[in-house]
Amino acid sequence: MMLAATLVFLVIKPVTFFISGIYRITWRYVGIRDLFNLIKASFVAQLIIFILLLLNRMYDPQYLPVEFHTFIQYLKGFPRSVLGIDFVLSFVMLAGFRLSKRLYYEILVKTEYSDFVNKAIIVGAGNTGEMILRDMSKHRSLGIVPVAFVDDDIIKTGAYIHGVKVIGRISELKDAVITYGATAVIIAIPSLNFKDLRKIYDVARDTQVKTIKIVPRIYDFQRPNISMKSIEEISIEDLIGRQVIEVDFHEIRGFLENKVILVTGAGGSIGSELSKQICAFDPSLLVLFDIDETELHNLQLKLAYLFPCMENRLRFVVGDLRDEKRLEATLKAHPPHTVFHAAAYKHVPMMESNEGEAVKVNIFGTYSLARFAVKYEVEKFVLISTDKAVRPTSVMGATKRIAEYICMAFNDTGATRFVSVRFGNVLGSRGSVLPIFLEQLRRGGPLTVTHEEVTRFFMTVQEAVSLVIQAAVIGTGGDILVLDMGKPVKIIELAGELIKIHGFKPYEDIDIKIVGMRPGEKIFEETLTSREESNASRHKSIFIAKGDDKYDLRKIEEIIETFTSINLDAIEGDMVKQLLRRYVTHYTNL
């Protein structure tokens, strides 16, 4: 009986394990999912053997060849309890062998804390912190060893995660660093706002911590991949403008999943971030349109790294908004469900002396794209606008205000719903104040500010784009949606904070110099005109601007014809400014 049963087990179990992929498990990285698959394979094998034994009891072997009769007789009376015993012993031994290599490297092999090893405190004992800890354990060669967690969840205090203790709250970070002699702090809470992040950063700096890193934004929500290779240095943008933004991922997924999406200006700060966040929601096709082939190439490399699964669903189109044939060919070849129109000339002082170019891109480009969106039955058109379009004092702001007029006018002409989204300054975008300040710091100062009282609204590009996508979902036809950017920040205070973050003293080590207002600049920005009022939307950080300041499509066409009739290539753009004053309410050129 024992010999016959052994032959049955040796045939059925290896075949079942092979089909289930048990022999393809990598021992060094075996995990819970692998152990669960091992349980399933063992159970299936035992079930097959049990059924065979049951059939052996029920049926007469006289119909089988004579050679099998003796073999089958040996199996008569085989004790079924052996199946249970075999299941347990097989699982323990198979799992033990497969876990042995991981146990050896991650537990039995002790890493001595030498002078060249960074002892790390992990801030945040949640799922992200646990992923970071597991990756540290696998890659000891990186020279960072976890020694403790800190977390504000009192329930976790005193608990151990993979052998590392949660020693207290985040406010006890300073004591933890001193007690353990930590030289690195890893911040594993992606949702921290800039105030809490700044407190952690200041404590770490005060205790002479050499390495301060943070987990990056998670773009692929279905397959979050946090590892030591992905953590990054804390950026200045995070310390100054990072906010906790909550969006409805389920609603956004329904808006973007399996849809064709077009993003213009995809190589810019807003456009590239839009592209990354849209990829996370599995569009059927993402068309990326930009005039700058270098930035499109850079974006292609980033998306290939972040979203390898999107490789065959991305189209990179080099083109100019002013080229109507190229624009129409793009929409005809890939008719989109949604258009995010981020392409524009945005730099205020530069457009003050290049008025005609601002008209060509911000007005003519928007008009052409809107016209083709209606022609090719785009479901929703989202214009990325700016708070500088409110009571504009610059050519850039006035042309963007006309772009808003264009969207409102086209909204009444067909099935396409047009939505404009206004927001303020994005930290770290090209040409914004932060990169300018950082370059001035590298040169040893001074940091230049145009006026003592000048203020601006600030938000990091990631949070701003998250709200733009949420606003696109919320917005109905003809809406102008305004993002809540928080409280305005004085630029002179921002300069001072930036100097302190870099370990210098304002006015002593690095000076701050007032240089006077630039052409087209305002001391403070607004999000609503005097003729608009705001209504709450379904999202606490998004408001709907309501007002009667708009044109119909016939008037828009008249405006386009008027601008077309003048010489937009002239170096002196006085005629452009005159026309802008005629058509844009409240526009006063400073």
XYZ file of C-alpha atoms in Angstrom:
590
model
C 0.000 0.000 0.000
C 2.790 2.424 0.910
C 4.638 1.834 -2.363
C 1.482 2.222 -4.473
C 0.421 5.397 -2.661
C 3.914 6.880 -3.030
C 3.765 6.383 -6.805
C 0.372 8.145 -6.945
C 1.645 11.077 -4.869
C 4.876 11.388 -6.892
C 2.952 11.659 -10.130
C 0.051 13.921 -9.155
C 1.723 16.417 -6.830
C 4.721 17.464 -9.009
C 2.463 17.794 -12.054
C 0.009 19.962 -10.098
C 2.833 22.098 -8.690
C 4.357 22.549 -12.131
C 1.052 23.683 -13.644
C 0.487 26.074 -10.704
C 3.920 27.693 -11.172
C 5.277 26.646 -7.770
C 8.651 25.700 -9.267
C 9.020 29.174 -10.782
C 8.924 30.989 -7.430
C 12.141 32.933 -6.739
C 13.246 31.819 -3.286
C 15.033 35.080 -2.454
C 11.824 37.134 -2.832
C 9.091 34.699 -1.785
C 6.093 36.522 -0.296
C 2.610 36.002 1.112
C 1.056 35.688 -2.358
C 3.529 32.908 -3.220
C 2.683 31.047 0.007
C -1.018 31.374 -0.759
C -0.431 29.897 -4.226
C 1.468 27.045 -2.563
C -1.522 26.349 -0.292
C -3.866 26.331 -3.295
C -1.622 23.981 -5.284
C -1.248 21.602 -2.331
C -5.000 21.599 -1.752
C -5.733 20.864 -5.427
C -3.216 17.992 -5.425
C -4.735 16.487 -2.264
C -8.217 16.862 -3.726
C -7.252 15.012 -6.923
C -5.688 12.169 -4.882
C -8.758 12.012 -2.631
C -11.078 11.731 -5.654
C -8.943 8.939 -7.144
C -8.991 7.027 -3.859
C -12.738 7.535 -3.593
C -13.286 6.210 -7.111
C -11.036 3.268 -6.288
C -13.343 2.329 -3.429
C -16.545 2.728 -5.425
C -15.744 0.988 -8.720
C -14.782 -2.605 -9.587
C -11.391 -2.751 -11.358
C -12.498 -5.683 -13.578
C -12.812 -3.311 -16.552
C -9.196 -2.233 -16.264
C -6.227 -4.192 -17.670
C -5.126 -7.113 -15.485
C -1.735 -5.438 -14.800
C -3.517 -2.702 -12.770
C -5.545 -5.054 -10.548
C -2.774 -5.748 -8.052
C -1.779 -2.063 -7.901
C -5.372 -1.021 -7.187
C -5.837 -3.719 -4.568
C -2.848 -2.280 -2.666
C -4.682 1.063 -2.407
C -7.813 -0.493 -0.921
C -8.268 0.719 2.634
C -5.797 3.606 2.289
C -6.371 5.819 5.389
C -7.772 9.221 4.412
C -6.191 10.868 7.470
C -2.836 10.520 5.686
C -4.025 13.109 3.165
C -4.414 15.702 5.914
C -1.074 14.842 7.479
C 0.634 14.963 4.085
C -0.963 18.337 3.293
C 0.425 19.912 6.480
C 3.880 18.337 6.225
C 4.197 19.155 2.519
C 3.233 22.780 3.021
C 5.583 23.235 6.015
C 8.530 21.701 4.180
C 7.885 23.323 0.794
C 7.262 26.727 2.372
C 10.212 26.319 4.718
C 12.643 25.607 1.904
C 11.331 28.522 -0.135
C 11.475 30.911 2.807
C 14.909 29.784 3.914
C 16.885 31.976 1.523
C 14.880 35.095 2.373
C 15.140 34.339 6.107
C 18.883 33.927 5.774
C 19.481 37.243 3.997
C 16.923 39.373 5.837
C 17.079 38.039 9.400
C 20.022 35.718 10.031
C 22.588 37.883 8.258
C 23.063 40.801 10.648
C 24.357 44.106 9.349
C 26.865 45.761 11.634
C 26.196 49.479 12.107
C 29.479 50.905 10.905
C 30.417 54.539 10.470
C 29.542 54.523 6.783
C 26.011 53.159 7.310
C 23.114 55.597 7.671
C 20.805 54.727 10.546
C 17.349 55.846 9.451
C 14.232 56.954 11.299
C 11.111 56.327 9.199
C 8.380 58.937 9.685
C 5.055 57.190 9.137
C 4.289 53.590 10.101
C 1.554 53.016 7.522
C 1.539 50.988 4.318
C 4.100 53.255 2.649
C 6.467 53.045 5.609
C 6.147 49.262 5.651
C 7.007 49.083 1.923
C 10.078 51.267 2.490
C 11.173 49.081 5.412
C 10.825 45.861 3.392
C 12.864 47.344 0.566
C 15.570 48.477 2.995
C 15.779 44.934 4.355
C 16.222 43.528 0.849
C 18.857 46.051 -0.203
C 21.224 46.426 2.746
C 23.987 47.319 0.303
C 22.405 50.774 -0.091
C 23.915 51.646 3.275
C 20.670 52.702 5.009
C 19.486 50.670 8.008
C 16.077 51.322 9.647
C 16.305 51.683 13.428
C 12.876 53.082 14.418
C 9.493 54.405 13.314
C 7.642 57.500 14.517
C 3.917 57.900 13.846
C 1.058 59.999 15.257
C -1.228 56.961 15.520
C -1.126 56.206 19.259
C -2.339 52.638 18.675
C 0.878 51.878 16.769
C 3.208 53.174 19.503
C 5.182 50.270 20.959
C 4.321 47.952 18.083
C 6.936 46.313 15.891
C 6.885 46.248 12.074
C 9.230 43.574 10.712
C 11.266 43.860 13.881
C 11.512 47.677 13.917
C 9.767 49.457 16.791
C 7.334 52.368 16.551
C 8.803 54.426 19.380
C 6.400 57.374 19.551
C 4.770 60.347 17.867
C 6.271 62.483 15.104
C 6.805 65.282 17.644
C 9.358 62.974 19.335
C 11.509 62.815 16.196
C 14.270 64.932 17.717
C 14.654 62.601 20.715
C 14.567 59.562 18.418
C 17.359 60.937 16.232
C 19.542 61.659 19.272
C 18.775 58.318 21.018
C 19.542 56.143 18.000
C 22.255 58.328 16.523
C 20.293 58.469 13.274
C 21.862 60.146 10.273
C 18.883 59.786 7.902
C 15.166 60.580 8.045
C 12.808 58.973 5.530
C 9.376 60.638 5.356
C 6.864 57.960 4.334
C 3.637 59.988 4.451
C 2.710 61.157 0.925
C -0.230 63.271 2.178
C 1.716 65.672 4.436
C 1.052 69.372 3.849
C 3.909 71.858 3.670
C 3.527 73.111 7.275
C 3.934 69.643 8.826
C 6.650 68.772 6.339
C 8.540 71.952 7.214
C 8.416 71.088 10.946
C 9.904 67.648 10.273
C 12.519 69.153 7.972
C 13.529 71.798 10.548
C 13.859 69.206 13.327
C 16.015 66.998 11.108
C 18.212 69.936 10.112
C 18.568 71.084 13.740
C 19.782 67.628 14.778
C 22.426 67.590 12.005
C 20.740 64.788 10.052
C 22.679 64.343 6.799
C 20.003 62.697 4.646
C 16.345 63.805 4.523
C 14.229 62.096 1.887
C 10.553 61.705 1.072
C 8.466 59.208 -0.863
C 7.436 60.518 -4.282
C 3.923 61.148 -5.494
C 2.195 57.895 -6.436
C 1.069 58.161 -10.065
C 0.043 54.569 -10.730
C -2.670 54.042 -8.108
C -3.411 50.493 -9.283
C 0.228 49.404 -8.969
C 1.878 51.621 -6.352
C 5.599 50.960 -6.340
C 7.472 52.572 -3.461
C 11.089 51.552 -3.001
C 14.385 52.991 -1.841
C 15.271 53.702 -5.465
C 12.191 55.893 -5.873
C 12.506 58.057 -2.759
C 13.810 61.532 -3.456
C 15.247 64.607 -1.802
C 12.699 67.047 -0.357
C 12.126 69.775 -2.895
C 11.763 73.449 -2.056
C 8.301 73.306 -3.623
C 7.244 70.700 -1.045
C 8.464 72.827 1.861
C 6.732 75.989 0.655
C 3.550 75.008 -1.156
C 2.691 71.339 -0.663
C -0.987 70.931 0.292
C -3.218 68.005 1.159
C -5.539 67.651 -1.832
C -8.381 65.140 -1.815
C -9.924 64.166 -5.127
C -12.466 61.537 -6.113
C -10.294 58.938 -7.843
C -13.299 56.748 -8.675
C -15.054 59.640 -10.402
C -11.889 60.664 -12.270
C -11.316 57.084 -13.409
C -14.806 57.008 -14.897
C -13.987 60.255 -16.728
C -10.623 59.156 -18.189
C -10.518 55.357 -18.330
C -10.692 53.870 -21.836
C -11.035 57.372 -23.352
C -8.950 59.189 -25.958
C -7.386 62.278 -24.348
C -5.547 65.149 -26.043
C -3.182 67.410 -24.088
C -1.791 70.520 -25.802
C 1.345 72.108 -24.403
C 2.244 68.627 -23.133
C 5.926 69.483 -22.770
C 5.339 72.317 -20.295
C 5.102 72.166 -16.513
C 1.311 71.800 -16.386
C 1.039 69.707 -19.561
C 3.654 67.150 -18.523
C 2.107 66.720 -15.080
C -1.321 66.348 -16.687
C 0.122 63.610 -18.879
C 1.522 61.706 -15.896
C -1.653 61.889 -13.867
C -3.891 60.978 -16.817
C -1.762 57.885 -17.530
C -2.579 56.608 -14.033
C -6.240 56.218 -15.064
C -5.679 53.971 -18.114
C -6.881 56.038 -21.082
C -7.246 54.074 -24.312
C -5.042 56.679 -26.055
C -3.178 59.777 -24.880
C -2.197 62.285 -27.579
C 0.520 64.728 -26.491
C 0.845 67.871 -28.633
C 3.641 70.436 -28.280
C 5.857 72.664 -30.410
C 8.996 71.786 -28.391
C 10.318 68.444 -29.636
C 12.998 68.303 -26.916
C 10.469 68.539 -24.104
C 8.245 65.978 -25.837
C 11.221 63.626 -26.032
C 11.967 64.135 -22.330
C 8.309 63.475 -21.524
C 8.397 60.308 -23.616
C 11.314 58.994 -21.538
C 9.572 59.839 -18.243
C 6.303 58.182 -19.227
C 8.122 55.100 -20.529
C 9.726 54.722 -17.093
C 6.615 55.480 -15.020
C 4.044 53.701 -17.193
C 5.589 50.942 -19.348
C 2.075 49.540 -19.855
C 1.130 52.730 -21.761
C 3.864 52.366 -24.395
C 1.490 51.522 -27.240
C -1.175 54.009 -26.134
C 0.844 57.213 -26.389
C 1.104 59.476 -29.434
C 3.633 62.328 -29.456
C 2.758 65.050 -31.954
C 5.144 67.912 -32.713
C 3.032 70.811 -33.917
C 2.178 74.491 -33.601
C -1.229 75.725 -32.409
C -1.014 78.383 -35.109
C -0.790 75.702 -37.813
C -4.461 74.903 -38.428
C -3.740 72.071 -40.875
C -1.512 70.261 -38.388
C -4.035 70.861 -35.605
C -6.970 69.518 -37.595
C -4.967 66.538 -38.860
C -4.213 65.610 -35.225
C -7.865 65.697 -34.146
C -8.979 63.903 -37.304
C -6.451 61.087 -36.847
C -7.177 60.692 -33.121
C -10.651 62.127 -32.324
C -10.474 62.780 -28.568
C -13.183 62.467 -25.952
C -11.550 65.209 -23.868
C -9.109 68.016 -24.668
C -6.911 69.628 -22.003
C -5.687 72.873 -23.575
C -2.549 73.867 -21.661
C -0.553 75.380 -24.553
C -0.124 79.138 -24.141
C 2.337 81.961 -23.779
C 2.359 82.581 -20.029
C 5.264 84.863 -19.096
C 3.898 88.312 -18.294
C 6.922 90.617 -18.922
C 7.937 88.754 -22.102
C 4.492 89.115 -23.668
C 4.421 92.862 -22.929
C 6.923 93.333 -25.748
C 5.653 90.477 -27.951
C 1.969 91.338 -28.064
C 1.269 89.900 -31.516
C 2.676 86.496 -30.597
C 0.471 86.365 -27.505
C -2.558 87.003 -29.724
C -1.536 84.321 -32.231
C -1.149 81.603 -29.609
C -3.484 82.497 -26.746
C -6.364 83.785 -28.904
C -6.011 82.362 -32.424
C -4.688 79.009 -31.168
C -7.534 78.603 -28.690
C -10.108 79.616 -31.318
C -8.790 77.093 -33.870
C -8.628 74.269 -31.348
C -12.138 75.046 -30.061
C -13.511 75.109 -33.610
C -12.006 71.710 -34.435
C -13.192 70.324 -31.083
C -16.770 71.129 -32.076
C -16.236 69.797 -35.609
C -14.897 66.444 -34.392
C -17.474 66.157 -31.571
C -15.144 66.300 -28.569
C -17.160 65.637 -25.421
C -15.359 68.093 -23.148
C -12.846 70.888 -23.748
C -10.865 72.081 -20.698
C -9.009 75.396 -20.975
C -6.153 75.918 -18.521
C -6.596 79.579 -17.597
C -4.950 81.874 -15.048
C -5.800 84.286 -12.267
C -4.039 86.932 -14.395
C -7.117 86.886 -16.656
C -9.053 88.580 -13.837
C -8.986 92.374 -14.162
C -5.893 91.953 -16.357
C -3.085 94.487 -16.393
C -0.951 92.515 -18.849
C -1.167 91.363 -22.465
C -0.862 87.770 -21.305
C -3.766 88.121 -18.867
C -5.959 89.941 -21.407
C -5.372 87.342 -24.135
C -6.166 84.532 -21.704
C -9.384 86.349 -20.773
C -10.384 86.373 -24.450
C -9.567 82.642 -24.513
C -12.158 82.237 -21.743
C -14.653 84.257 -23.825
C -13.979 81.913 -26.775
C -14.763 78.824 -24.711
C -17.982 80.300 -23.342
C -19.088 81.269 -26.861
C -18.385 77.858 -28.405
C -20.185 76.124 -25.542
C -23.512 77.298 -26.992
C -22.845 75.987 -30.526
C -22.805 72.196 -30.263
C -22.556 69.099 -28.087
C -19.037 69.901 -26.856
C -18.944 71.189 -23.290
C -16.342 73.892 -22.666
C -14.859 74.462 -19.211
C -12.198 76.968 -18.117
C -10.110 76.380 -14.984
C -8.418 79.374 -13.323
C -5.595 79.096 -10.831
C -2.556 81.018 -9.639
C 1.186 80.443 -9.678
C 2.619 76.946 -9.832
C 5.749 76.468 -7.766
C 8.736 75.302 -9.748
C 7.256 75.843 -13.209
C 9.574 77.226 -15.850
C 10.008 80.982 -15.510
C 8.251 81.174 -12.127
C 9.712 82.993 -9.155
C 11.127 79.926 -7.390
C 13.654 78.819 -10.060
C 14.734 82.465 -10.364
C 15.334 82.699 -6.613
C 17.244 79.396 -6.602
C 19.515 80.590 -9.401
C 20.141 83.844 -7.512
C 20.978 81.830 -4.378
C 23.503 79.741 -6.327
C 25.188 82.986 -7.385
C 25.318 84.160 -3.768
C 22.414 86.647 -4.012
C 20.846 89.052 -3.766
C 17.281 87.759 -4.216
C 15.281 90.326 -6.177
C 11.674 91.216 -5.342
C 9.655 93.720 -7.371
C 7.701 95.292 -4.473
C 7.501 94.936 -0.689
C 3.747 94.217 -0.773
C 3.494 91.999 -3.844
C 1.609 88.752 -3.122
C 0.809 85.653 -5.130
C -1.207 82.458 -4.768
C 0.988 79.351 -4.815
C 0.487 75.615 -5.197
C 2.751 72.778 -6.295
C 2.220 71.520 -9.822
C 1.058 68.075 -8.626
C -1.714 69.452 -6.414
C -2.789 72.049 -8.990
C -3.114 69.455 -11.755
C -5.036 67.061 -9.485
C -7.584 69.820 -8.913
C -7.660 70.690 -12.630
C -8.633 67.105 -13.479
C -11.232 67.068 -10.694
C -12.591 70.384 -11.979
C -12.808 68.927 -15.476
C -15.038 66.174 -14.102
C -17.227 68.585 -12.110
C -17.550 71.346 -14.707
C -20.620 71.576 -16.901
C -20.843 73.490 -20.164
C -19.777 77.141 -20.012
C -18.376 77.051 -16.477
C -15.354 78.974 -15.282
C -13.991 77.005 -12.345
C -11.687 78.636 -9.814
C -9.257 76.631 -7.680
C -8.819 77.491 -4.023
C -5.091 78.192 -3.843
C -5.102 78.925 -0.127
C -3.866 82.202 1.298
C -1.761 84.560 -0.826
C 1.926 84.607 0.040
C 4.105 87.706 0.185
C 6.985 87.245 -2.256
C 9.411 88.970 0.101
C 8.485 86.463 2.833
C 8.900 83.614 0.365
C 12.406 84.873 -0.416
C 13.229 84.976 3.291
C 11.941 81.434 3.873
C 13.949 80.151 0.941
C 17.128 81.685 2.353
C 16.450 80.101 5.785
C 15.772 76.661 4.253
C 19.242 76.780 2.712
C 20.808 77.511 6.094
C 21.455 81.246 5.617
C 20.202 84.354 7.366
C 18.173 86.869 5.315
C 19.816 90.288 4.883
C 22.957 89.056 6.671
C 24.253 86.151 4.583
C 21.986 86.736 1.564
C 20.417 90.113 0.797
C 16.880 90.742 -0.542
C 16.680 93.658 -2.952
C 13.590 95.590 -4.131
C 13.931 96.261 -7.874
C 10.555 97.781 -8.832
C 7.494 96.482 -10.658
C 7.903 94.949 -14.102
C 5.650 95.778 -17.073
C 2.192 94.220 -16.758
C 2.653 93.079 -13.146
C 0.098 93.555 -10.358
C 0.792 93.863 -6.654
C -1.844 91.236 -5.872
C -3.783 88.732 -7.955
C -7.523 88.049 -7.919
C -9.558 84.987 -8.843
C -12.876 86.736 -9.607
C -13.800 89.954 -11.428
C -16.022 92.577 -9.825
C -18.912 91.315 -11.999
C -18.488 87.683 -10.932
C -19.539 85.808 -7.849
C -18.526 82.329 -6.790
C -20.727 79.365 -6.005
C -19.607 76.233 -4.220
C -19.131 73.063 -6.252
C -19.126 69.440 -5.155
C -15.459 69.849 -4.172
C -14.392 72.067 -1.287
C -11.373 73.437 -3.196
C -13.198 74.223 -6.451
C -15.610 77.116 -6.969
C -17.774 78.133 -9.917
C -17.462 81.747 -11.123
C -20.804 83.196 -12.197
C -21.110 86.409 -14.201
C -22.607 87.972 -17.318
C -19.323 89.083 -18.893
C -19.307 87.011 -22.112
C -19.599 87.198 -25.923
C -21.583 85.109 -28.376
C -19.856 83.308 -31.254
C -20.626 86.047 -33.811
C -18.856 88.594 -31.628
C -15.907 86.224 -31.141
C -15.580 85.831 -34.915
C -15.638 89.622 -35.241
C -12.837 89.872 -32.664
C -10.773 87.277 -34.542
C -11.271 89.137 -37.836
C -10.285 92.446 -36.232
C -7.065 91.067 -34.826
C -6.330 89.337 -38.141
C -6.660 92.633 -39.984
C -3.809 94.336 -38.105
C -0.082 93.714 -38.404
C 0.617 91.257 -35.584
C 4.261 90.951 -36.636
C 5.020 94.570 -35.820
C 7.641 95.107 -33.145
C 5.550 97.854 -31.571
C 2.249 96.343 -30.386
C 0.269 99.464 -29.475
C -2.580 98.478 -31.808
C -2.858 95.081 -30.082
C -3.173 96.746 -26.681
C -5.821 99.138 -28.010
C -7.916 96.232 -29.278
C -7.475 94.336 -26.027
C -8.744 97.376 -24.120
C -11.752 97.457 -26.443
C -12.767 93.829 -25.966
C -11.568 92.898 -22.461
C -13.535 94.379 -19.597
C -11.370 95.943 -16.869
C -8.159 95.613 -18.907
C -5.797 98.461 -18.066
C -2.254 98.237 -19.358
C 0.208 99.410 -16.706
